[in-house]
PDB file of C-alpha atoms and ligand atoms in Angstrom:
ATOM      1  CA  MET X 166    -124.441  -1.820  24.551  1.00 42.00           C
ATOM      2  CA  SER X 167    -124.667  -4.647  25.894  1.00 52.00           C
ATOM      3  CA  GLY X 168    -126.356  -6.505  28.375  1.00 89.00           C
ATOM      4  CA  LEU X 169    -124.990  -6.215  31.778  1.00 98.00           C
ATOM      5  CA  SER X 170    -127.196  -9.066  33.460  1.00 97.00           C
ATOM      6  CA  GLY X 171    -125.573 -11.049  35.994  1.00 97.00           C
ATOM      7  CA  LEU X 172    -123.573  -7.850  36.911  1.00 98.00           C
ATOM      8  CA  ARG X 173    -123.322  -6.287  40.363  1.00 98.00           C
ATOM      9  CA  ALA X 174    -123.613  -3.170  40.924  1.00 98.00           C
ATOM     10  CA  VAL X 175    -123.074  -0.660  43.662  1.00 98.00           C
ATOM     11  CA  VAL X 176    -123.764   3.252  42.994  1.00 98.00           C
ATOM     12  CA  THR X 177    -122.765   5.766  46.258  1.00 98.00           C
ATOM     13  CA  GLY X 178    -124.826   9.277  46.428  1.00 98.00           C
ATOM     14  CA  GLY X 179    -127.158   6.702  44.292  1.00 98.00           C
ATOM     15  CA  ALA X 180    -130.350   8.164  45.628  1.00 98.00           C
ATOM     16  CA  SER X 181    -130.665  11.300  43.489  1.00 97.00           C
ATOM     17  CA  GLY X 182    -129.589  13.012  40.020  1.00 98.00           C
ATOM     18  CA  ILE X 183    -126.730  11.821  38.036  1.00 98.00           C
ATOM     19  CA  GLY X 184    -126.016   8.909  40.920  1.00 98.00           C
ATOM     20  CA  LEU X 185    -130.644   7.909  40.992  1.00 98.00           C
ATOM     21  CA  ALA X 186    -130.447   7.884  37.036  1.00 98.00           C
ATOM     22  CA  THR X 187    -127.317   5.626  37.009  1.00 98.00           C
ATOM     23  CA  ALA X 188    -128.803   3.373  39.461  1.00 98.00           C
ATOM     24  CA  ARG X 189    -132.020   2.870  37.746  1.00 98.00           C
ATOM     25  CA  LYS X 190    -129.953   2.688  34.259  1.00 98.00           C
ATOM     26  CA  LEU X 191    -127.491  -0.101  35.553  1.00 98.00           C
ATOM     27  CA  ALA X 192    -130.372  -1.555  36.815  1.00 98.00           C
ATOM     28  CA  GLY X 193    -132.404  -1.531  33.751  1.00 97.00           C
ATOM     29  CA  ARG X 194    -130.261  -3.282  31.862  1.00 97.00           C
ATOM     30  CA  GLY X 195    -130.240  -6.063  33.794  1.00 97.00           C
ATOM     31  CA  ALA X 196    -127.756  -5.694  36.891  1.00 98.00           C
ATOM     32  CA  SER X 197    -128.419  -6.297  40.459  1.00 98.00           C
ATOM     33  CA  VAL X 198    -127.580  -2.906  42.040  1.00 98.00           C
ATOM     34  CA  ALA X 199    -126.625  -1.391  45.851  1.00 98.00           C
ATOM     35  CA  VAL X 200    -127.206   2.242  46.509  1.00 98.00           C
ATOM     36  CA  LEU X 201    -125.114   3.762  49.024  1.00 98.00           C
ATOM     37  CA  ASP X 202    -127.003   6.699  50.551  1.00 98.00           C
ATOM     38  CA  LEU X 203    -127.098   9.802  53.568  1.00 98.00           C
ATOM     39  CA  ASP X 204    -130.199   9.609  52.746  1.00 97.00           C
ATOM     40  CA  PRO X 205    -131.468   6.091  50.945  1.00 96.00           C
ATOM     41  CA  SER X 206    -135.650   6.040  51.883  1.00 95.00           C
ATOM     42  CA  GLY X 207    -136.526   7.374  48.678  1.00 94.00           C
ATOM     43  CA  VAL X 208    -134.768   5.120  46.204  1.00 96.00           C
ATOM     44  CA  PRO X 209    -136.776   2.397  44.280  1.00 96.00           C
ATOM     45  CA  ARG X 210    -137.062  -0.585  43.988  1.00 93.00           C
ATOM     46  CA  PRO X 211    -135.579  -3.037  43.098  1.00 95.00           C
ATOM     47  CA  LEU X 212    -132.412  -1.068  43.413  1.00 98.00           C
ATOM     48  CA  LEU X 213    -130.813  -2.274  47.133  1.00 98.00           C
ATOM     49  CA  ALA X 214    -131.177   1.052  49.564  1.00 98.00           C
ATOM     50  CA  LEU X 215    -128.318   1.598  52.023  1.00 98.00           C
ATOM     51  CA  GLU X 216    -127.704   3.924  54.147  1.00 98.00           C
ATOM     52  CA  ALA X 217    -124.118   5.601  54.024  1.00 98.00           C
ATOM     53  CA  ASP X 218    -121.500   8.274  54.474  1.00 98.00           C
ATOM     54  CA  VAL X 219    -118.749   8.303  52.020  1.00 98.00           C
ATOM     55  CA  SER X 220    -116.945  10.586  55.104  1.00 98.00           C
ATOM     56  CA  ASP X 221    -116.810   8.082  57.415  1.00 98.00           C
ATOM     57  CA  ASP X 222    -114.752   4.314  56.885  1.00 98.00           C
ATOM     58  CA  PRO X 223    -116.163   2.341  59.210  1.00 98.00           C
ATOM     59  CA  SER X 224    -119.680   3.483  57.383  1.00 98.00           C
ATOM     60  CA  VAL X 225    -118.511   2.617  53.955  1.00 98.00           C
ATOM     61  CA  ARG X 226    -116.961  -0.286  54.744  1.00 98.00           C
ATOM     62  CA  ALA X 227    -120.239  -1.942  56.133  1.00 98.00           C
ATOM     63  CA  ALA X 228    -122.381  -0.852  53.720  1.00 98.00           C
ATOM     64  CA  VAL X 229    -120.059  -2.457  51.084  1.00 98.00           C
ATOM     65  CA  ASP X 230    -119.884  -5.485  52.724  1.00 98.00           C
ATOM     66  CA  GLU X 231    -123.013  -5.471  52.724  1.00 98.00           C
ATOM     67  CA  ALA X 232    -124.046  -4.846  49.535  1.00 98.00           C
ATOM     68  CA  ALA X 233    -121.463  -7.803  48.087  1.00 98.00           C
ATOM     69  CA  GLU X 234    -123.223 -10.509  50.655  1.00 98.00           C
ATOM     70  CA  ARG X 235    -126.769  -9.064  49.691  1.00 98.00           C
ATOM     71  CA  LEU X 236    -125.889  -8.864  45.830  1.00 98.00           C
ATOM     72  CA  GLY X 237    -123.542 -12.241  45.523  1.00 98.00           C
ATOM     73  CA  GLY X 238    -120.477 -10.417  44.873  1.00 98.00           C
ATOM     74  CA  LEU X 239    -119.327  -6.985  43.073  1.00 98.00           C
ATOM     75  CA  ASP X 240    -118.370  -6.372  39.545  1.00 98.00           C
ATOM     76  CA  ILE X 241    -119.423  -2.406  39.602  1.00 99.00           C
ATOM     77  CA  LEU X 242    -118.541   0.869  41.776  1.00 99.00           C
ATOM     78  CA  VAL X 243    -119.209   4.195  41.024  1.00 99.00           C
ATOM     79  CA  ASN X 244    -118.747   6.511  42.587  1.00 99.00           C
ATOM     80  CA  ASN X 245    -120.868   9.361  42.495  1.00 98.00           C
ATOM     81  CA  ALA X 246    -121.676  11.205  45.895  1.00 98.00           C
ATOM     82  CA  GLY X 247    -120.216  14.340  46.412  1.00 98.00           C
ATOM     83  CA  ILE X 248    -120.871  18.417  47.334  1.00 98.00           C
ATOM     84  CA  GLY X 249    -120.880  21.306  46.174  1.00 97.00           C
ATOM     85  CA  ALA X 250    -119.004  24.716  47.390  1.00 97.00           C
ATOM     86  CA  GLN X 251    -118.901  28.160  46.181  1.00 96.00           C
ATOM     87  CA  GLY X 252    -116.202  30.595  46.102  1.00 98.00           C
ATOM     88  CA  THR X 253    -112.827  31.582  45.284  1.00 98.00           C
ATOM     89  CA  VAL X 254    -109.580  30.815  47.190  1.00 98.00           C
ATOM     90  CA  GLU X 255    -109.807  33.722  49.525  1.00 98.00           C
ATOM     91  CA  ASP X 256    -112.936  32.436  50.710  1.00 98.00           C
ATOM     92  CA  ASN X 257    -113.464  28.837  51.973  1.00 98.00           C
ATOM     93  CA  PRO X 258    -112.340  28.244  55.568  1.00 98.00           C
ATOM     94  CA  ASP X 259    -110.117  25.853  56.385  1.00 98.00           C
ATOM     95  CA  GLU X 260    -113.144  23.228  58.323  1.00 98.00           C
ATOM     96  CA  GLN X 261    -114.487  23.284  54.401  1.00 98.00           C
ATOM     97  CA  TRP X 262    -111.671  22.771  52.491  1.00 98.00           C
ATOM     98  CA  HIS X 263    -110.858  19.757  54.848  1.00 98.00           C
ATOM     99  CA  ARG X 264    -114.947  18.612  54.831  1.00 98.00           C
ATOM    100  CA  VAL X 265    -115.267  18.657  50.860  1.00 99.00           C
ATOM    101  CA  LEU X 266    -111.996  17.022  49.839  1.00 99.00           C
ATOM    102  CA  ASP X 267    -112.613  14.165  52.560  1.00 98.00           C
ATOM    103  CA  VAL X 268    -116.088  13.905  50.455  1.00 99.00           C
ATOM    104  CA  ASN X 269    -115.490  14.346  46.967  1.00 98.00           C
ATOM    105  CA  VAL X 270    -112.098  12.306  46.733  1.00 99.00           C
ATOM    106  CA  LEU X 271    -111.605  10.625  50.076  1.00 98.00           C
ATOM    107  CA  GLY X 272    -115.235   9.253  50.083  1.00 98.00           C
ATOM    108  CA  MET X 273    -114.002   7.404  46.207  1.00 99.00           C
ATOM    109  CA  VAL X 274    -110.867   6.293  48.235  1.00 98.00           C
ATOM    110  CA  ARG X 275    -112.533   5.043  50.908  1.00 98.00           C
ATOM    111  CA  THR X 276    -115.191   3.213  48.404  1.00 98.00           C
ATOM    112  CA  THR X 277    -112.737   2.159  46.179  1.00 99.00           C
ATOM    113  CA  ARG X 278    -110.719   0.506  49.049  1.00 98.00           C
ATOM    114  CA  ALA X 279    -113.870  -0.775  50.872  1.00 98.00           C
ATOM    115  CA  ALA X 280    -114.716  -2.768  47.257  1.00 99.00           C
ATOM    116  CA  LEU X 281    -111.578  -3.609  45.645  1.00 98.00           C
ATOM    117  CA  PRO X 282    -111.099  -7.400  47.374  1.00 98.00           C
ATOM    118  CA  TYR X 283    -114.179  -8.078  45.488  1.00 98.00           C
ATOM    119  CA  LEU X 284    -113.778  -6.112  42.801  1.00 98.00           C
ATOM    120  CA  ARG X 285    -110.554  -8.298  41.852  1.00 98.00           C
ATOM    121  CA  ARG X 286    -112.714 -11.667  42.234  1.00 98.00           C
ATOM    122  CA  SER X 287    -114.983  -9.913  39.096  1.00 98.00           C
ATOM    123  CA  SER X 288    -114.277 -11.221  35.435  1.00 97.00           C
ATOM    124  CA  HIS X 289    -116.433  -7.352  34.385  1.00 98.00           C
ATOM    125  CA  ALA X 290    -114.669  -5.547  37.100  1.00 98.00           C
ATOM    126  CA  ALA X 291    -115.298  -1.636  36.156  1.00 98.00           C
ATOM    127  CA  VAL X 292    -114.588   1.912  38.630  1.00 99.00           C
ATOM    128  CA  VAL X 293    -116.651   4.904  36.691  1.00 99.00           C
ATOM    129  CA  ASN X 294    -115.806   7.782  38.823  1.00 99.00           C
ATOM    130  CA  THR X 295    -117.685  11.073  38.500  1.00 99.00           C
ATOM    131  CA  CYS X 296    -115.409  14.246  38.108  1.00 98.00           C
ATOM    132  CA  SER X 297    -116.585  17.384  36.132  1.00 98.00           C
ATOM    133  CA  ILE X 298    -115.803  19.913  33.650  1.00 98.00           C
ATOM    134  CA  ALA X 299    -114.136  21.653  36.453  1.00 98.00           C
ATOM    135  CA  ALA X 300    -111.330  19.612  36.355  1.00 98.00           C
ATOM    136  CA  THR X 301    -110.351  20.387  33.033  1.00 98.00           C
ATOM    137  CA  ALA X 302    -111.469  24.221  32.650  1.00 97.00           C
ATOM    138  CA  GLY X 303    -111.260  27.597  35.338  1.00 98.00           C
ATOM    139  CA  LEU X 304    -114.955  28.062  36.063  1.00 97.00           C
ATOM    140  CA  PRO X 305    -115.035  31.561  38.374  1.00 97.00           C
ATOM    141  CA  GLN X 306    -116.256  30.704  42.066  1.00 97.00           C
ATOM    142  CA  ARG X 307    -114.683  27.049  42.235  1.00 98.00           C
ATOM    143  CA  ALA X 308    -111.529  26.934  43.920  1.00 98.00           C
ATOM    144  CA  LEU X 309    -112.715  24.363  46.459  1.00 98.00           C
ATOM    145  CA  TYR X 310    -114.654  22.193  43.980  1.00 98.00           C
ATOM    146  CA  SER X 311    -112.428  21.974  41.354  1.00 98.00           C
ATOM    147  CA  ALA X 312    -109.690  21.285  43.414  1.00 98.00           C
ATOM    148  CA  SER X 313    -111.630  18.159  44.639  1.00 99.00           C
ATOM    149  CA  LYS X 314    -112.586  16.982  41.079  1.00 98.00           C
ATOM    150  CA  GLY X 315    -109.030  17.681  39.626  1.00 99.00           C
ATOM    151  CA  ALA X 316    -107.811  15.977  42.452  1.00 99.00           C
ATOM    152  CA  VAL X 317    -111.032  12.956  40.878  1.00 99.00           C
ATOM    153  CA  LEU X 318    -108.799  12.709  37.297  1.00 99.00           C
ATOM    154  CA  SER X 319    -105.392  12.527  38.650  1.00 99.00           C
ATOM    155  CA  LEU X 320    -106.652   9.979  41.233  1.00 99.00           C
ATOM    156  CA  THR X 321    -108.833   8.387  38.403  1.00 99.00           C
ATOM    157  CA  LEU X 322    -105.400   7.624  35.871  1.00 98.00           C
ATOM    158  CA  ALA X 323    -103.563   6.311  39.354  1.00 99.00           C
ATOM    159  CA  MET X 324    -106.259   3.993  40.122  1.00 98.00           C
ATOM    160  CA  ALA X 325    -106.251   2.830  36.321  1.00 99.00           C
ATOM    161  CA  ALA X 326    -102.733   2.380  36.539  1.00 98.00           C
ATOM    162  CA  ASP X 327    -102.548   0.238  39.509  1.00 98.00           C
ATOM    163  CA  HIS X 328    -105.428  -2.071  38.734  1.00 98.00           C
ATOM    164  CA  VAL X 329    -105.357  -2.914  34.941  1.00 98.00           C
ATOM    165  CA  ARG X 330    -102.519  -5.609  35.436  1.00 98.00           C
ATOM    166  CA  GLU X 331    -105.251  -7.132  37.978  1.00 98.00           C
ATOM    167  CA  GLY X 332    -108.296  -6.597  35.704  1.00 98.00           C
ATOM    168  CA  VAL X 333    -110.624  -3.790  36.982  1.00 98.00           C
ATOM    169  CA  ARG X 334    -110.522  -0.931  34.692  1.00 99.00           C
ATOM    170  CA  VAL X 335    -111.068   2.805  36.159  1.00 99.00           C
ATOM    171  CA  ASN X 336    -112.307   5.668  34.049  1.00 99.00           C
ATOM    172  CA  CYS X 337    -113.953   8.827  34.355  1.00 99.00           C
ATOM    173  CA  VAL X 338    -116.629  11.438  33.442  1.00 99.00           C
ATOM    174  CA  ASN X 339    -116.880  15.055  33.264  1.00 98.00           C
ATOM    175  CA  PRO X 340    -119.914  16.388  33.050  1.00 98.00           C
ATOM    176  CA  GLY X 341    -121.513  19.778  32.032  1.00 97.00           C
ATOM    177  CA  THR X 342    -123.566  21.282  34.509  1.00 96.00           C
ATOM    178  CA  ALA X 343    -125.691  18.992  35.292  1.00 96.00           C
ATOM    179  CA  ASP X 344    -129.469  19.701  35.736  1.00 94.00           C
ATOM    180  CA  THR X 345    -130.258  17.576  38.750  1.00 95.00           C
ATOM    181  CA  PRO X 346    -132.172  18.558  42.088  1.00 94.00           C
ATOM    182  CA  TRP X 347    -128.505  20.223  43.666  1.00 93.00           C
ATOM    183  CA  VAL X 348    -128.337  22.637  40.255  1.00 93.00           C
ATOM    184  CA  ALA X 349    -131.916  23.192  41.340  1.00 93.00           C
ATOM    185  CA  ARG X 350    -130.898  23.980  44.833  1.00 93.00           C
ATOM    186  CA  LEU X 351    -128.111  26.740  43.338  1.00 92.00           C
ATOM    187  CA  LEU X 352    -130.831  28.222  41.049  1.00 94.00           C
ATOM    188  CA  ASP X 353    -133.197  28.261  44.156  1.00 93.00           C
ATOM    189  CA  ALA X 354    -130.933  30.303  46.748  1.00 93.00           C
ATOM    190  CA  ALA X 355    -129.485  32.681  43.286  1.00 93.00           C
ATOM    191  CA  ASN X 356    -130.967  36.918  43.072  1.00 94.00           C
ATOM    192  CA  ASP X 357    -132.666  35.717  39.978  1.00 95.00           C
ATOM    193  CA  PRO X 358    -133.340  32.206  39.395  1.00 94.00           C
ATOM    194  CA  GLU X 359    -134.466  32.120  35.988  1.00 94.00           C
ATOM    195  CA  ALA X 360    -131.289  34.197  34.813  1.00 95.00           C
ATOM    196  CA  GLU X 361    -129.081  32.598  35.805  1.00 93.00           C
ATOM    197  CA  ARG X 362    -130.102  29.187  34.653  1.00 94.00           C
ATOM    198  CA  ALA X 363    -129.601  31.180  31.242  1.00 95.00           C
ATOM    199  CA  ALA X 364    -126.374  31.939  31.976  1.00 93.00           C
ATOM    200  CA  LEU X 365    -125.474  28.269  32.347  1.00 93.00           C
ATOM    201  CA  ASN X 366    -127.957  27.551  29.719  1.00 94.00           C
ATOM    202  CA  ALA X 367    -125.976  30.140  27.320  1.00 91.00           C
ATOM    203  CA  ARG X 368    -122.536  29.082  28.355  1.00 90.00           C
ATOM    204  CA  GLN X 369    -122.605  25.685  27.171  1.00 92.00           C
ATOM    205  CA  PRO X 370    -122.227  25.398  22.986  1.00 94.00           C
ATOM    206  CA  MET X 371    -125.207  23.069  23.260  1.00 96.00           C
ATOM    207  CA  GLY X 372    -127.423  25.937  25.265  1.00 95.00           C
ATOM    208  CA  ARG X 373    -128.880  23.936  27.229  1.00 96.00           C
ATOM    209  CA  LEU X 374    -128.275  21.830  30.469  1.00 97.00           C
ATOM    210  CA  VAL X 375    -126.787  18.202  30.326  1.00 97.00           C
ATOM    211  CA  SER X 376    -129.444  15.850  31.724  1.00 98.00           C
ATOM    212  CA  ALA X 377    -128.650  13.346  34.476  1.00 98.00           C
ATOM    213  CA  ALA X 378    -130.113  10.079  31.995  1.00 98.00           C
ATOM    214  CA  GLU X 379    -127.550  11.356  29.460  1.00 98.00           C
ATOM    215  CA  VAL X 380    -124.032  11.818  32.440  1.00 98.00           C
ATOM    216  CA  ALA X 381    -125.530   8.082  33.375  1.00 98.00           C
ATOM    217  CA  ALA X 382    -125.425   6.612  29.715  1.00 98.00           C
ATOM    218  CA  ALA X 383    -121.636   7.272  29.417  1.00 98.00           C
ATOM    219  CA  ILE X 384    -121.299   6.185  33.374  1.00 99.00           C
ATOM    220  CA  VAL X 385    -123.307   2.726  32.539  1.00 98.00           C
ATOM    221  CA  TYR X 386    -121.466   2.408  29.023  1.00 98.00           C
ATOM    222  CA  LEU X 387    -117.658   2.919  30.821  1.00 98.00           C
ATOM    223  CA  ALA X 388    -119.270   0.054  33.359  1.00 98.00           C
ATOM    224  CA  SER X 389    -120.407  -2.364  31.110  1.00 98.00           C
ATOM    225  CA  PRO X 390    -118.504  -5.092  29.150  1.00 97.00           C
ATOM    226  CA  ALA X 391    -118.815  -2.894  26.072  1.00 97.00           C
ATOM    227  CA  ALA X 392    -116.031  -0.854  26.952  1.00 98.00           C
ATOM    228  CA  ALA X 393    -113.540  -3.218  27.744  1.00 98.00           C
ATOM    229  CA  SER X 394    -110.701  -2.343  26.641  1.00 98.00           C
ATOM    230  CA  VAL X 395    -111.097   1.832  28.068  1.00 98.00           C
ATOM    231  CA  THR X 396    -109.683   2.458  31.147  1.00 98.00           C
ATOM    232  CA  GLY X 397    -107.838   5.859  32.559  1.00 98.00           C
ATOM    233  CA  THR X 398    -110.016   7.852  30.376  1.00 98.00           C
ATOM    234  CA  ALA X 399    -112.179  10.510  31.001  1.00 98.00           C
ATOM    235  CA  LEU X 400    -115.420  10.615  29.047  1.00 98.00           C
ATOM    236  CA  ALA X 401    -117.296  14.380  28.620  1.00 98.00           C
ATOM    237  CA  VAL X 402    -120.262  14.589  28.598  1.00 98.00           C
ATOM    238  CA  ASP X 403    -120.861  18.715  28.662  1.00 97.00           C
ATOM    239  CA  GLY X 404    -121.975  19.180  25.914  1.00 97.00           C
ATOM    240  CA  GLY X 405    -119.248  20.430  23.979  1.00 96.00           C
ATOM    241  CA  MET X 406    -117.795  22.756  26.998  1.00 96.00           C
ATOM    242  CA  GLN X 407    -114.459  21.796  27.440  1.00 96.00           C
ATOM    243  CA  GLY X 408    -113.464  21.384  23.840  1.00 96.00           C
ATOM    244  CA  LEU X 409    -115.516  23.836  21.298  1.00 96.00           C
ATOM    245  CA  ARG X 410    -113.897  27.392  20.682  1.00 93.00           C
ATOM    246  CA  LEU X 411    -117.173  29.054  19.180  1.00 92.00           C
ATOM    247  CA  ARG X 412    -117.325  32.339  17.698  1.00 89.00           C
ATOM    248  CA  PRO X 413    -120.618  34.852  18.766  1.00 81.00           C
ATOM    249  CA  ALA X 414    -123.815  33.500  17.503  1.00 78.00           C
ATOM    250  CA  ALA X 415    -124.385  36.953  15.527  1.00 74.00           C
ATOM    251  CA  HIS X 416    -120.869  36.130  13.607  1.00 68.00           C
ATOM    252  CA  SER X 417    -120.707  32.371  12.682  1.00 65.00           C
TER     253      SER X 417
HETATM  254  P1  NAD Y 175    -127.190  15.251  44.104  1.00 93.92           P
HETATM  255  O1  NAD Y 175    -126.971  16.882  45.485  1.00 93.92           O
HETATM  256  O2  NAD Y 175    -128.465  15.918  43.567  1.00 93.92           O
HETATM  257  O3  NAD Y 175    -127.179  14.340  44.561  1.00 93.92           O
HETATM  258  C1  NAD Y 175    -125.419  13.875  45.246  1.00 93.92           C
HETATM  259  C2  NAD Y 175    -126.862  12.561  45.802  1.00 93.92           C
HETATM  260  O4  NAD Y 175    -124.371  12.491  47.072  1.00 93.92           O
HETATM  261  C3  NAD Y 175    -127.171  12.992  46.892  1.00 93.92           C
HETATM  262  O5  NAD Y 175    -128.785  11.535  47.307  1.00 93.92           O
HETATM  263  C4  NAD Y 175    -126.305  12.867  48.342  1.00 93.92           C
HETATM  264  O6  NAD Y 175    -127.310  12.401  49.692  1.00 93.92           O
HETATM  265  C5  NAD Y 175    -125.273  11.674  48.478  1.00 93.92           C
HETATM  266  N1  NAD Y 175    -124.195  12.373  49.221  1.00 93.92           N
HETATM  267  C6  NAD Y 175    -123.985  13.643  49.538  1.00 93.92           C
HETATM  268  N2  NAD Y 175    -122.736  13.527  50.624  1.00 93.92           N
HETATM  269  C7  NAD Y 175    -122.764  12.344  50.095  1.00 93.92           C
HETATM  270  C8  NAD Y 175    -121.877  11.341  51.562  1.00 93.92           C
HETATM  271  N3  NAD Y 175    -120.845  12.051  52.656  1.00 93.92           N
HETATM  272  N4  NAD Y 175    -122.134  10.152  51.747  1.00 93.92           N
HETATM  273  C9  NAD Y 175    -123.046   9.693  51.398  1.00 93.92           C
HETATM  274  N5  NAD Y 175    -124.015  10.065  49.770  1.00 93.92           N
HETATM  275  C10 NAD Y 175    -123.673  11.545  50.030  1.00 93.92           C
HETATM  276  O7  NAD Y 175    -126.228  15.590  42.901  1.00 93.92           O
HETATM  277  P2  NAD Y 175    -125.874  15.043  41.414  1.00 93.92           P
HETATM  278  O8  NAD Y 175    -125.903  17.374  40.796  1.00 93.92           O
HETATM  279  O9  NAD Y 175    -126.421  14.053  40.729  1.00 93.92           O
HETATM  280  O10 NAD Y 175    -124.660  15.117  41.554  1.00 93.92           O
HETATM  281  C11 NAD Y 175    -123.349  13.698  41.958  1.00 93.92           C
HETATM  282  C12 NAD Y 175    -121.820  14.218  41.106  1.00 93.92           C
HETATM  283  O11 NAD Y 175    -121.908  14.965  40.636  1.00 93.92           O
HETATM  284  C13 NAD Y 175    -121.175  14.775  42.119  1.00 93.92           C
HETATM  285  O12 NAD Y 175    -119.778  14.207  42.689  1.00 93.92           O
HETATM  286  C14 NAD Y 175    -120.925  16.174  41.466  1.00 93.92           C
HETATM  287  O13 NAD Y 175    -120.182  16.977  41.811  1.00 93.92           O
HETATM  288  C15 NAD Y 175    -120.547  15.780  39.730  1.00 93.92           C
HETATM  289  N6  NAD Y 175    -121.136  16.718  38.902  1.00 93.92           N
HETATM  290  C16 NAD Y 175    -122.411  17.133  39.644  1.00 93.92           C
HETATM  291  C17 NAD Y 175    -122.907  18.111  37.968  1.00 93.92           C
HETATM  292  C18 NAD Y 175    -123.806  19.195  37.854  1.00 93.92           C
HETATM  293  O14 NAD Y 175    -124.068  19.798  37.598  1.00 93.92           O
HETATM  294  N7  NAD Y 175    -124.710  18.672  38.461  1.00 93.92           N
HETATM  295  C19 NAD Y 175    -121.890  18.834  37.117  1.00 93.92           C
HETATM  296  C20 NAD Y 175    -120.296  17.568  36.973  1.00 93.92           C
HETATM  297  C21 NAD Y 175    -120.277  17.119  38.171  1.00 93.92           C
END
């Protein structure tokens, strides 16, 4: 994979999990990286830590402008901040629907809107959205979360079409269940965390969770000049969960 020296990147939700792994990898390849997060206090150097709430437009605009000013422009935007929700279509109150769609979908709209004037000036402009297996497979107890990620998938394609002639590529990654602090919180809250982890492992044909570093590697590829001809794609990093249909192990 080509180096990223000279490129300037913003990663939302970059203080934890997939976002932090991505920010570290981008910096490791030579990019200058700003992390936008609700709580960026633990973000390690040399990452530039900026506090921002993707559900608040003035906060996003101020942080993106500051990132562009301090990094000297922007080439890469990773729209990764997101929150979860559990339940069927009967379970979540309207306020929660508005909140999750506000963060997971409009959060990407706000950050991209603020970043586009800078991205248009780059000769290696790329946006990568963190989508999910939930956009392409029906998962139980994830009605609201899945609706938000389905919207992210469609938004990715529409943005790719709108900005291709401006030289801005737009792609997304679709992780399967990834071993991040988010999933650790879900496991901690389960009645039987070990059984829950075993069930999540078993749902993926590889028999294990995806790592944050594996998702980050896919994001960094899509963000890099190595992917110069790639736009409007969804790259699954899901241990085979979307594409494979295995027979039970005993019958294979
Ligand atoms: P995480 O909870 O470890 O990290 C998410 C980060 O986003 C946190 O640092 C949090 O502070 C930040 N954040 C949340 N709301 C924000 C807001 N309003 N403004 C700014 N920052 C905010 O989660 P993760 O597992 O690394 O998930 C990252 C992305 O990956 C999410 O979009 C999630 O939907 C997606 N994803 C995760 C999995 C998984 O299994 N972990 C699978 C598929 C997709």
